[in-house]
Short mmCIF file of C-alpha atoms in Angstrom, two decimals:
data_model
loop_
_atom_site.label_atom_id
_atom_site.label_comp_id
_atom_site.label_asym_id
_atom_site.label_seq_id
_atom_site.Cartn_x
_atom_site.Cartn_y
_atom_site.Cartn_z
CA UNK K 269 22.15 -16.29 -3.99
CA UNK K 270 19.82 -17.68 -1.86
CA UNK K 271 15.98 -16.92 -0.39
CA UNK K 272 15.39 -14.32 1.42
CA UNK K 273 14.04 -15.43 5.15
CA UNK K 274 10.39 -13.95 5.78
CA UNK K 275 9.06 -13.46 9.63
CA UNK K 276 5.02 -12.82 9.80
CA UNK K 277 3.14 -10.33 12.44
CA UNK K 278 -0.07 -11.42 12.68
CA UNK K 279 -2.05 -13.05 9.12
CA UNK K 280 -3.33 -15.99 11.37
CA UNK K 281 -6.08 -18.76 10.39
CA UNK K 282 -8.80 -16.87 8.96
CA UNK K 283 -6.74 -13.52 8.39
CA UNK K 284 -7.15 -12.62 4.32
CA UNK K 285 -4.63 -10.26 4.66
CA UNK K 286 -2.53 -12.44 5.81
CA UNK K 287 -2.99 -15.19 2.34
CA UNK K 288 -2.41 -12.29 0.21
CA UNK K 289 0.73 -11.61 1.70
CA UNK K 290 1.92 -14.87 1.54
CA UNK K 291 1.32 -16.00 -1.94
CA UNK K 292 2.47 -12.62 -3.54
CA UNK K 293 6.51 -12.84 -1.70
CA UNK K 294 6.60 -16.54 -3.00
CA UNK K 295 5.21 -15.69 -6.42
CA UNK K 296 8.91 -14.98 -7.87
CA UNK K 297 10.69 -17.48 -5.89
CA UNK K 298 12.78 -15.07 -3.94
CA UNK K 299 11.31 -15.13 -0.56
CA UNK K 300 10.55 -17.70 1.85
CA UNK K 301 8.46 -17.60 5.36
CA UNK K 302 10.75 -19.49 7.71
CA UNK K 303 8.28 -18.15 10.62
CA UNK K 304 5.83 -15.38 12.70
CA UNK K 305 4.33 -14.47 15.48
CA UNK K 306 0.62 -15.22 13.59
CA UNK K 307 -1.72 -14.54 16.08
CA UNK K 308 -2.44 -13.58 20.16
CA UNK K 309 -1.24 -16.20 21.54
CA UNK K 310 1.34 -19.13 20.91
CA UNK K 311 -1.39 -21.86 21.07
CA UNK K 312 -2.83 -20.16 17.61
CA UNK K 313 0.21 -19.07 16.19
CA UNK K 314 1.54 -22.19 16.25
CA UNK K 315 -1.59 -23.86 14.31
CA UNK K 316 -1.12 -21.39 11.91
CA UNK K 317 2.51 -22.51 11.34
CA UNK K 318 1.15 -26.32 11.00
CA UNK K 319 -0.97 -24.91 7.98
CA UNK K 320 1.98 -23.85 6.67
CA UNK K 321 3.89 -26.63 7.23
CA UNK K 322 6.37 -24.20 9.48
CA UNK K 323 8.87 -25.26 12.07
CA UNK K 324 6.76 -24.75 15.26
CA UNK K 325 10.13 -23.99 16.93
CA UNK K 326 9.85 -20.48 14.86
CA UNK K 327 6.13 -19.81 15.76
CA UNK K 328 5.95 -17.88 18.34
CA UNK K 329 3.37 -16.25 20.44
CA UNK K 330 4.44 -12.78 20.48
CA UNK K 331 5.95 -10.34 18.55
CA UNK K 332 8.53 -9.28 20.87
CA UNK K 333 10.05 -12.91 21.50
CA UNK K 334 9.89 -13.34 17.70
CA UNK K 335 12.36 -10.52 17.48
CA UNK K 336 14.41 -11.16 20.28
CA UNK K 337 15.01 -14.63 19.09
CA UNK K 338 15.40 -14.55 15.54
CA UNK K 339 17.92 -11.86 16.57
CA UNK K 340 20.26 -14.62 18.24
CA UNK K 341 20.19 -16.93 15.50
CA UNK K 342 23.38 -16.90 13.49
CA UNK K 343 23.33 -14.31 10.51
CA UNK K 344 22.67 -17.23 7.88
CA UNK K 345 19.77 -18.83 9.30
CA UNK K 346 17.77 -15.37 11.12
CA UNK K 347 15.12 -13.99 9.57
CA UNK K 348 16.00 -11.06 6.91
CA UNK K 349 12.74 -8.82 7.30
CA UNK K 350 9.47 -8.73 9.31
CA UNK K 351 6.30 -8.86 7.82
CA UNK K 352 3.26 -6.51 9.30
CA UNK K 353 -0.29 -7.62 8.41
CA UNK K 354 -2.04 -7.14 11.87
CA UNK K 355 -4.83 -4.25 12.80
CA UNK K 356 -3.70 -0.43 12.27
CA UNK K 357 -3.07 -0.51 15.58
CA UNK K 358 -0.80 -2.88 16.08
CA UNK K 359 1.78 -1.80 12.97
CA UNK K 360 3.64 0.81 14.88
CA UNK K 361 5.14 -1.41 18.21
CA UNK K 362 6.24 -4.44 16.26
CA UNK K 363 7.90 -1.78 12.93
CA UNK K 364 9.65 0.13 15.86
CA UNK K 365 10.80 -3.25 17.30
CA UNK K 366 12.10 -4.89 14.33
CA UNK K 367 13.96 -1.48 12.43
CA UNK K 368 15.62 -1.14 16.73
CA UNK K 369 17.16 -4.34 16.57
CA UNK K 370 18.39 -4.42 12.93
CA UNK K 371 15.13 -5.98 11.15
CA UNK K 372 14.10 -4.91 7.27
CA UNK K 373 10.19 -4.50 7.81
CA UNK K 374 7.55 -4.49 4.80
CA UNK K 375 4.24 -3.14 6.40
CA UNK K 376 0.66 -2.89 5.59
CA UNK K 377 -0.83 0.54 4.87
CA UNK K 378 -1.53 3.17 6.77
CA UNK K 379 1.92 2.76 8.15
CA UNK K 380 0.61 4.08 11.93
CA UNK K 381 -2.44 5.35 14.08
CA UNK K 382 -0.42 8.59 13.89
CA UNK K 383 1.73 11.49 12.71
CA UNK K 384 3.95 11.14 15.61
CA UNK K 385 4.65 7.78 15.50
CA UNK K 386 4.90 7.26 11.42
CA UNK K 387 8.13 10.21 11.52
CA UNK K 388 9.19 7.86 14.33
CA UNK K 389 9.63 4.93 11.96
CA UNK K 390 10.29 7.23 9.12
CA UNK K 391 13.46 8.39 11.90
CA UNK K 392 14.68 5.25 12.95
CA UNK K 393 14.75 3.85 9.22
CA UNK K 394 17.16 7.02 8.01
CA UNK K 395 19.02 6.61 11.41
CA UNK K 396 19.86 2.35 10.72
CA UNK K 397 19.76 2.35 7.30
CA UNK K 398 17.28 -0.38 6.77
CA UNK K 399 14.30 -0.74 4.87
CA UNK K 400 10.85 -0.45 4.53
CA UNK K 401 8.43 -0.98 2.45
CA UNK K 402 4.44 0.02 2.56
CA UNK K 403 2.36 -2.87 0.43
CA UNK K 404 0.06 -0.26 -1.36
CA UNK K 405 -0.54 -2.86 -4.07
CA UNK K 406 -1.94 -1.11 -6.65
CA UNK K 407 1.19 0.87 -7.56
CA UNK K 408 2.87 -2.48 -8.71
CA UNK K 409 0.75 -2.87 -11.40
CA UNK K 410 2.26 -2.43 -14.81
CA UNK K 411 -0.29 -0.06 -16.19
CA UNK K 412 0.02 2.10 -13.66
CA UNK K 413 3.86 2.29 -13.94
CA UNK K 414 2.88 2.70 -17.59
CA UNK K 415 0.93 5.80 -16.81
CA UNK K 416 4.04 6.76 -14.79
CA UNK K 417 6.53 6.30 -17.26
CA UNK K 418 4.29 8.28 -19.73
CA UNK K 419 3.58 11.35 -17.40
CA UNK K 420 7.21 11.65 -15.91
CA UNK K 421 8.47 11.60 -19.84
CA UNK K 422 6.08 14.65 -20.34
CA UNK K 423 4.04 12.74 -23.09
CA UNK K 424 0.70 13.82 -22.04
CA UNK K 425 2.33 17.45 -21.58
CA UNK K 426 1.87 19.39 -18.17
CA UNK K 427 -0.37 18.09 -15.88
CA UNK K 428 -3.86 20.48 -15.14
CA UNK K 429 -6.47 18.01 -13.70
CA UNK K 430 -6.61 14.59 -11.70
CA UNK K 431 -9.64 12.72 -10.94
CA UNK K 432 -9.53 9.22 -9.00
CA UNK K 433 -12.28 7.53 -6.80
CA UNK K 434 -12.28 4.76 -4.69
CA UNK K 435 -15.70 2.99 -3.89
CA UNK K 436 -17.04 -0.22 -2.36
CA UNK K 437 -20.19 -1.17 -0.84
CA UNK K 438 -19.45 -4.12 1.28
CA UNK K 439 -20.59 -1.67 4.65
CA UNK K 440 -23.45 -0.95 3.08
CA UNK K 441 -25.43 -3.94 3.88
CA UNK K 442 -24.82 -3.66 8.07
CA UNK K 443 -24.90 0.30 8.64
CA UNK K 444 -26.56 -0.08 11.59
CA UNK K 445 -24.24 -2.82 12.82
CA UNK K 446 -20.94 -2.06 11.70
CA UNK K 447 -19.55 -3.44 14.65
CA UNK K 448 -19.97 -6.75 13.53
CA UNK K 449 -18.41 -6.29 9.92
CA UNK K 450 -14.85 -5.99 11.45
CA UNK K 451 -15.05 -4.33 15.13
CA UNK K 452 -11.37 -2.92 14.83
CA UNK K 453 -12.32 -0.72 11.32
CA UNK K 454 -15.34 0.90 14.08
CA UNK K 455 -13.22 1.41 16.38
CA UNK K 456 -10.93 4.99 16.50
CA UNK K 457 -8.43 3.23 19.20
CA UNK K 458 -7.97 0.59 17.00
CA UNK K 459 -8.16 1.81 13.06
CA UNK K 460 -7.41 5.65 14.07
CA UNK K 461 -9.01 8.44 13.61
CA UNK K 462 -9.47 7.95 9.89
CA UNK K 463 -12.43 5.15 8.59
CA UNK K 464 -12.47 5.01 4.97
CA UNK K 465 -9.85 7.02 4.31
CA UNK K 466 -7.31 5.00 6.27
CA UNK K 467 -8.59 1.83 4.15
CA UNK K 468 -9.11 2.91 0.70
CA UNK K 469 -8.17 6.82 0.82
CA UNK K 470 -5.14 6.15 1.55
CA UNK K 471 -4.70 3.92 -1.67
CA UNK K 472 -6.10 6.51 -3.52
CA UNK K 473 -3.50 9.08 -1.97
CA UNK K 474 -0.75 7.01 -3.08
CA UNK K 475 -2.02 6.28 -6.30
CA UNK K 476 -2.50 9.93 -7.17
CA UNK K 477 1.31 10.75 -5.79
CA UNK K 478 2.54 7.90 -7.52
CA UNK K 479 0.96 8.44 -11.05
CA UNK K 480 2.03 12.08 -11.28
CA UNK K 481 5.07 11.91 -9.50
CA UNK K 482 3.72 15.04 -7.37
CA UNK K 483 2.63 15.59 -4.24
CA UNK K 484 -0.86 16.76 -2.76
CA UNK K 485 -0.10 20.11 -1.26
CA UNK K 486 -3.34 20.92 -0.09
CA UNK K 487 -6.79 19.19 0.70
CA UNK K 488 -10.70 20.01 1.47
CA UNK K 489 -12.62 17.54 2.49
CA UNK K 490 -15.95 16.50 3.26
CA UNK K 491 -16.54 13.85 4.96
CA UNK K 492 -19.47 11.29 5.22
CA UNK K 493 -20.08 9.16 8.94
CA UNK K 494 -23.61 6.88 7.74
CA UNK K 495 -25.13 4.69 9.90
CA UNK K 496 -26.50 5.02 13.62
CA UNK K 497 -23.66 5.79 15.87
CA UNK K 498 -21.18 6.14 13.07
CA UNK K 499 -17.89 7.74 14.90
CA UNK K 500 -15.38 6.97 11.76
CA UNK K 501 -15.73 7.77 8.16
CA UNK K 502 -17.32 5.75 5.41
CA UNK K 503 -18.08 8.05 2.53
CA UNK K 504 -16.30 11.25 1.36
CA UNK K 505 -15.24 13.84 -1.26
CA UNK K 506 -12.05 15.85 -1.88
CA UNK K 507 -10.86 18.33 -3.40
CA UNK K 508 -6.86 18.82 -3.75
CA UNK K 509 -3.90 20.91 -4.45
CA UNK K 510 -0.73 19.37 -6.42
CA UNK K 511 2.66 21.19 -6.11
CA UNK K 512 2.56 21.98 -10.01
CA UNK K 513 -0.76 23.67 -9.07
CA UNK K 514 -2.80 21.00 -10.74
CA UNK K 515 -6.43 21.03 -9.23
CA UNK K 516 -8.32 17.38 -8.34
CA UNK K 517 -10.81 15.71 -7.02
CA UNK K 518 -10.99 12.18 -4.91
CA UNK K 519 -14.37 10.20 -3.75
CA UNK K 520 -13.79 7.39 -1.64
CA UNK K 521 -17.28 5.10 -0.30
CA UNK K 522 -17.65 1.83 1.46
CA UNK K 523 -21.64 2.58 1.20
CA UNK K 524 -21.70 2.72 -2.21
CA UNK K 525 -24.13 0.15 -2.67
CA UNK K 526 -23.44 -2.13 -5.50
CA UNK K 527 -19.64 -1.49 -6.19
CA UNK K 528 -17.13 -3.92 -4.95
CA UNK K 529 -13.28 -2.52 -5.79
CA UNK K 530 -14.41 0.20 -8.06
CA UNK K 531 -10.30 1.98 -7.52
CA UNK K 532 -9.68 4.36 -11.18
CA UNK K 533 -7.57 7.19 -11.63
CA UNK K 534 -7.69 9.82 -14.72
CA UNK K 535 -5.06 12.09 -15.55
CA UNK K 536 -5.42 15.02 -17.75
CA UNK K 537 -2.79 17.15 -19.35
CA UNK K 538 -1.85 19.49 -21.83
CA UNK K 539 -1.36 17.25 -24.67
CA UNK K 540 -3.26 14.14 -23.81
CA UNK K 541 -4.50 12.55 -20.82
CA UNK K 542 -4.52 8.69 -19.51
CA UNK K 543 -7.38 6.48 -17.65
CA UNK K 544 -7.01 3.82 -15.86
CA UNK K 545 -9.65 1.35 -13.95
CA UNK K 546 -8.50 -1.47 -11.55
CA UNK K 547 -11.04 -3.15 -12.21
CA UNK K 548 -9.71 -3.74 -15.88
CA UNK K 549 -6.24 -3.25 -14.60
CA UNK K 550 -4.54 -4.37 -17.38
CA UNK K 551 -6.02 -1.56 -20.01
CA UNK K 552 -4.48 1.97 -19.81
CA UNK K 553 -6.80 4.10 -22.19
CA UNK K 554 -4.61 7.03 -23.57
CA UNK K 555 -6.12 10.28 -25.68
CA UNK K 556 -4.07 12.66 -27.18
CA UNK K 557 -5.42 15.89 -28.76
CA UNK K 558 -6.37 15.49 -32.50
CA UNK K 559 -6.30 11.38 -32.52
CA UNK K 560 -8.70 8.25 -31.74
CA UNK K 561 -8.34 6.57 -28.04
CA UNK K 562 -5.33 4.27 -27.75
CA UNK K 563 -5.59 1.66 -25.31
CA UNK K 564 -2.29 0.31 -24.19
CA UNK K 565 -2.06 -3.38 -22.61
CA UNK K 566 1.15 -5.44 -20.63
CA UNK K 567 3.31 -6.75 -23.74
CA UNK K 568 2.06 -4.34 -26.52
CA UNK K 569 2.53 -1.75 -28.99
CA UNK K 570 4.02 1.75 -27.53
CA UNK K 571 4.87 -0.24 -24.06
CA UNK K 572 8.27 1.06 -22.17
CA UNK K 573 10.65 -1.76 -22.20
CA UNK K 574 11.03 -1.14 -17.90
CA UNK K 575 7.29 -1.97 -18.17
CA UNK K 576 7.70 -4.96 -19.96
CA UNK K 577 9.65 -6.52 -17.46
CA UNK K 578 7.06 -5.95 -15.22
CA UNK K 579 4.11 -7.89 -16.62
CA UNK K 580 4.29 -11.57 -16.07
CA UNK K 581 1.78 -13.09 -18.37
CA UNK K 582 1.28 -13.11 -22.09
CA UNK K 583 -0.74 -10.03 -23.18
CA UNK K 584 -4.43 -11.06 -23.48
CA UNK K 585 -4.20 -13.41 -19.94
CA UNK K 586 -5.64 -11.88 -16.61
CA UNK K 587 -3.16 -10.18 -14.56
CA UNK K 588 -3.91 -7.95 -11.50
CA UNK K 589 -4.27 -7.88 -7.47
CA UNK K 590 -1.77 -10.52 -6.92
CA UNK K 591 0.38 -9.72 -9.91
CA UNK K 592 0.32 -6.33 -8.25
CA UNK K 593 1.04 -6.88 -4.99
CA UNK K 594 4.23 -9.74 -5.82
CA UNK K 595 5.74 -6.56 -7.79
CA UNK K 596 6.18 -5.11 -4.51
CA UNK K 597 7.45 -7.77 -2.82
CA UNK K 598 9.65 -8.63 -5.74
CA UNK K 599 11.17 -4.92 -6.00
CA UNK K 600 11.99 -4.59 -2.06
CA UNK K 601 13.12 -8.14 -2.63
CA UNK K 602 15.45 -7.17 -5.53
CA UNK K 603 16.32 -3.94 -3.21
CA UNK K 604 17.09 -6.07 -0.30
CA UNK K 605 19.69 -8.34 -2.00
CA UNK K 606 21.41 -5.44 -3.11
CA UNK K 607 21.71 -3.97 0.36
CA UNK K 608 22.69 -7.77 1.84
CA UNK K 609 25.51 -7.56 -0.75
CA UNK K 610 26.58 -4.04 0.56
CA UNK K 611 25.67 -2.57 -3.28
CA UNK K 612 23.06 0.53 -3.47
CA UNK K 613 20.09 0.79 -6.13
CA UNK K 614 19.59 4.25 -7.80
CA UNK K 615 15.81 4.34 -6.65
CA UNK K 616 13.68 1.60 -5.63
CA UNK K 617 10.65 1.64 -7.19
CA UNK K 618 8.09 -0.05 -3.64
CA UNK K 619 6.15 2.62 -1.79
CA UNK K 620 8.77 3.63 1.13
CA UNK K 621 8.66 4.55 4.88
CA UNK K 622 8.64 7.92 3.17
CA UNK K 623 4.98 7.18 1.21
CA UNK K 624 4.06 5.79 4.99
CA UNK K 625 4.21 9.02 6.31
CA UNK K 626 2.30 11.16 3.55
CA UNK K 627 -0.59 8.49 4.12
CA UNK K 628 -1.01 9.36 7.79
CA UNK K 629 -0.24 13.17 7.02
CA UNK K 630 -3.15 12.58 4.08
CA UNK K 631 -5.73 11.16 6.89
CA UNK K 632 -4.90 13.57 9.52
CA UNK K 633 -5.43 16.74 6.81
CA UNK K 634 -8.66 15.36 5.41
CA UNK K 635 -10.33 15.04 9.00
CA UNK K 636 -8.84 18.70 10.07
CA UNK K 637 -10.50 19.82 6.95
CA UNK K 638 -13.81 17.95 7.77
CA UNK K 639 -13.89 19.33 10.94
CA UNK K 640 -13.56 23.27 9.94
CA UNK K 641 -16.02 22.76 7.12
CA UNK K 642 -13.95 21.85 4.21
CA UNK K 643 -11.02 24.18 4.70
CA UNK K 644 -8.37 24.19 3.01
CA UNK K 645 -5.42 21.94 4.89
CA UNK K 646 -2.16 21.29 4.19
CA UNK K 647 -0.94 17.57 4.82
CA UNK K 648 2.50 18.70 5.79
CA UNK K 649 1.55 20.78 8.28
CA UNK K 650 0.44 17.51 10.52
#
């Protein structure tokens, strides 16, 4: 056994994204950045590898040489898998890169700017065998694989009715300047054609998928652009289709003055239904017909022992984002070693190139919707 060798796209000096990503693959020990291509040019990435206390030998000022060098390193000291935490735009080149010349890539959601280009990844990962992995966080949390576990062993009964919303209000305060809160989230060339619902719907998306175990068949939306000169989402509602013919409904805001990371999802079935609020991520409030509100925490009573193993704290501490987000790590991580060892896993249990695509199919239904007035759409169909 040994660590397994991180390389990072982009998450320069400055980048948040970038932290995050960093402190969640060392939180279990596993992983290890050896190196990245952190920023636009060498000069920068290779002060963000002195922060790190990096070889500046394996800083490099591209993605592309990053590759093409780590490539001719000898099998025990290369890289194992490429990290993506750059601008939507910029996911798709360096994914294709890495996955074309034998690279494992973990990626930042959504996957790609497109359709077209996310079944190209999805393509190339079937066709080499390697994997990916999409960092929606939020599905590492133990409550909400808690809420899984419950609803995929049928004990709320068939599922009739999902509600989940997603709101923040940090644009709210520059709506006529949005251009200066992050120019790339303004711009469609550079975030793609979906706003909000690239950043947080597509969280909510997964979230929903994830929870039930079901897909969204088909969505209306309606779709909110505030703010002078607005081009891109920031506001919305939705309602959706799942494939059991469950009927939902998703709001998603960055205007929402006053909320900060307001993500909750409830699930109602025919015997009981489950709540659950990342902002008190670690309570999972459960009702079933005829008794008093259970609330279910990491560690206690009426907790799956597969659960268990995923909290990491003694019930009653605070465990959440990061928590979250080092279960994904740690699962690919735990997939990866299996695959280095030429062993297979029954399922991994990490958002997959496969959730990738659904995200981009998600934004590109909502806006077709939007556009014709809240029609119906089917996500597939993109």
């Amino acid at each position: 056994m040994r660590k397994l060798r991180m390389g990072m796209v982009g998450g320069g000096l400055g980048s948040f994204m970038g932290g995050v990503h960093r402190k969640a693959a060392a939180l279990d020990g596993m992983i290890e950045l050896v190196g990245g291509a952190f920023s636009s040019t060498e000069e920068k990435s290779k002060a963000t590898g002195r922060s790190l206390y990096l070889n500046e030998d394996r800083c490099y000022g591209s993605f592309e040489e990053m590759i093409l060098k780590e490539k001719q390193l000898p099998l025990g000291e290369r890289i194992d898998f490429v990290t993506i935490v750059t601008p939507n735009h910029l996911h798709f080149e360096p994914a294709k890169m890495a996955l074309e010349n034998g690279f494992h890539v973990v990626c930042d959601k959504p996957m790609t700017l497109t359709v077209e280009q996310a079944k190209t990844i999805e393509s190339l990962a079937k066709e080499t065998g390697l994997l990916f992995a999409l960092t929606h966080n939020y599905s590492g949390n133990a409550m909400v694989k808690q809420a899984r576990q419950m609803i995929v062993n049928g004990d709320i009964g068939d599922i009739i009715k999902v509600q989940a919303h997603y709101l923040q209000g940090w644009m709210a305060d520059e709506l006529d300047e949005q251009a200066s809160i992050k120019p790339w989230r303004a711009d469609p060339t550079k975030s793609g054609i979906g706003g909000s619902l690239a950043d947080i719907g597509t969280h909510a998306d997964q979230l929903i998928r994830y929870i039930t175990a079901m897909d969204i068949t088909e969505i209306a939306a309606d779709l909110g652009r505030i703010g002078e000169g607005r081009t891109l989402d920031n506001d919305g509602n939705l309602l959706f289709r799942m494939e059991n013919g469950a009927k939902g409904s998703m709001t998603i805001s960055q205007v929402a003055v006053g909320e900060e990371n307001d993500l909750a999802i409830r699930v109602y079935g025919t015997k009981g239904s489950i709540k659950w609020e990342q902002e008190n991520s670690t309570r999972l409030r459960v009702q079933f017909i005829g008794k008093p509100e259970q609330i279910y925490t990491p560690d206690g009573y009426g907790i799956y022992d597969n659960i268990r193993e995923v909290s990491r704290v003694p019930k009653g501490h605070p465990e959440g984002y990061l928590e979250a987000f080092a279960n994904i790590y740690k699962n690919f991580g735990t997939h990866l070693y299996t695959a280095l060892e030429n062993k297979t896993i029954e399922k991994p249990d990490y958002p997959t190139v496969h959730d990738g695509v659904k995200g981009v199919q998600f934004i590109y239904a909502a806006v077709e919707s939007d556009k014709n007035n809240a029609a119906w759409t089917k996500p597939a169909d993109f």
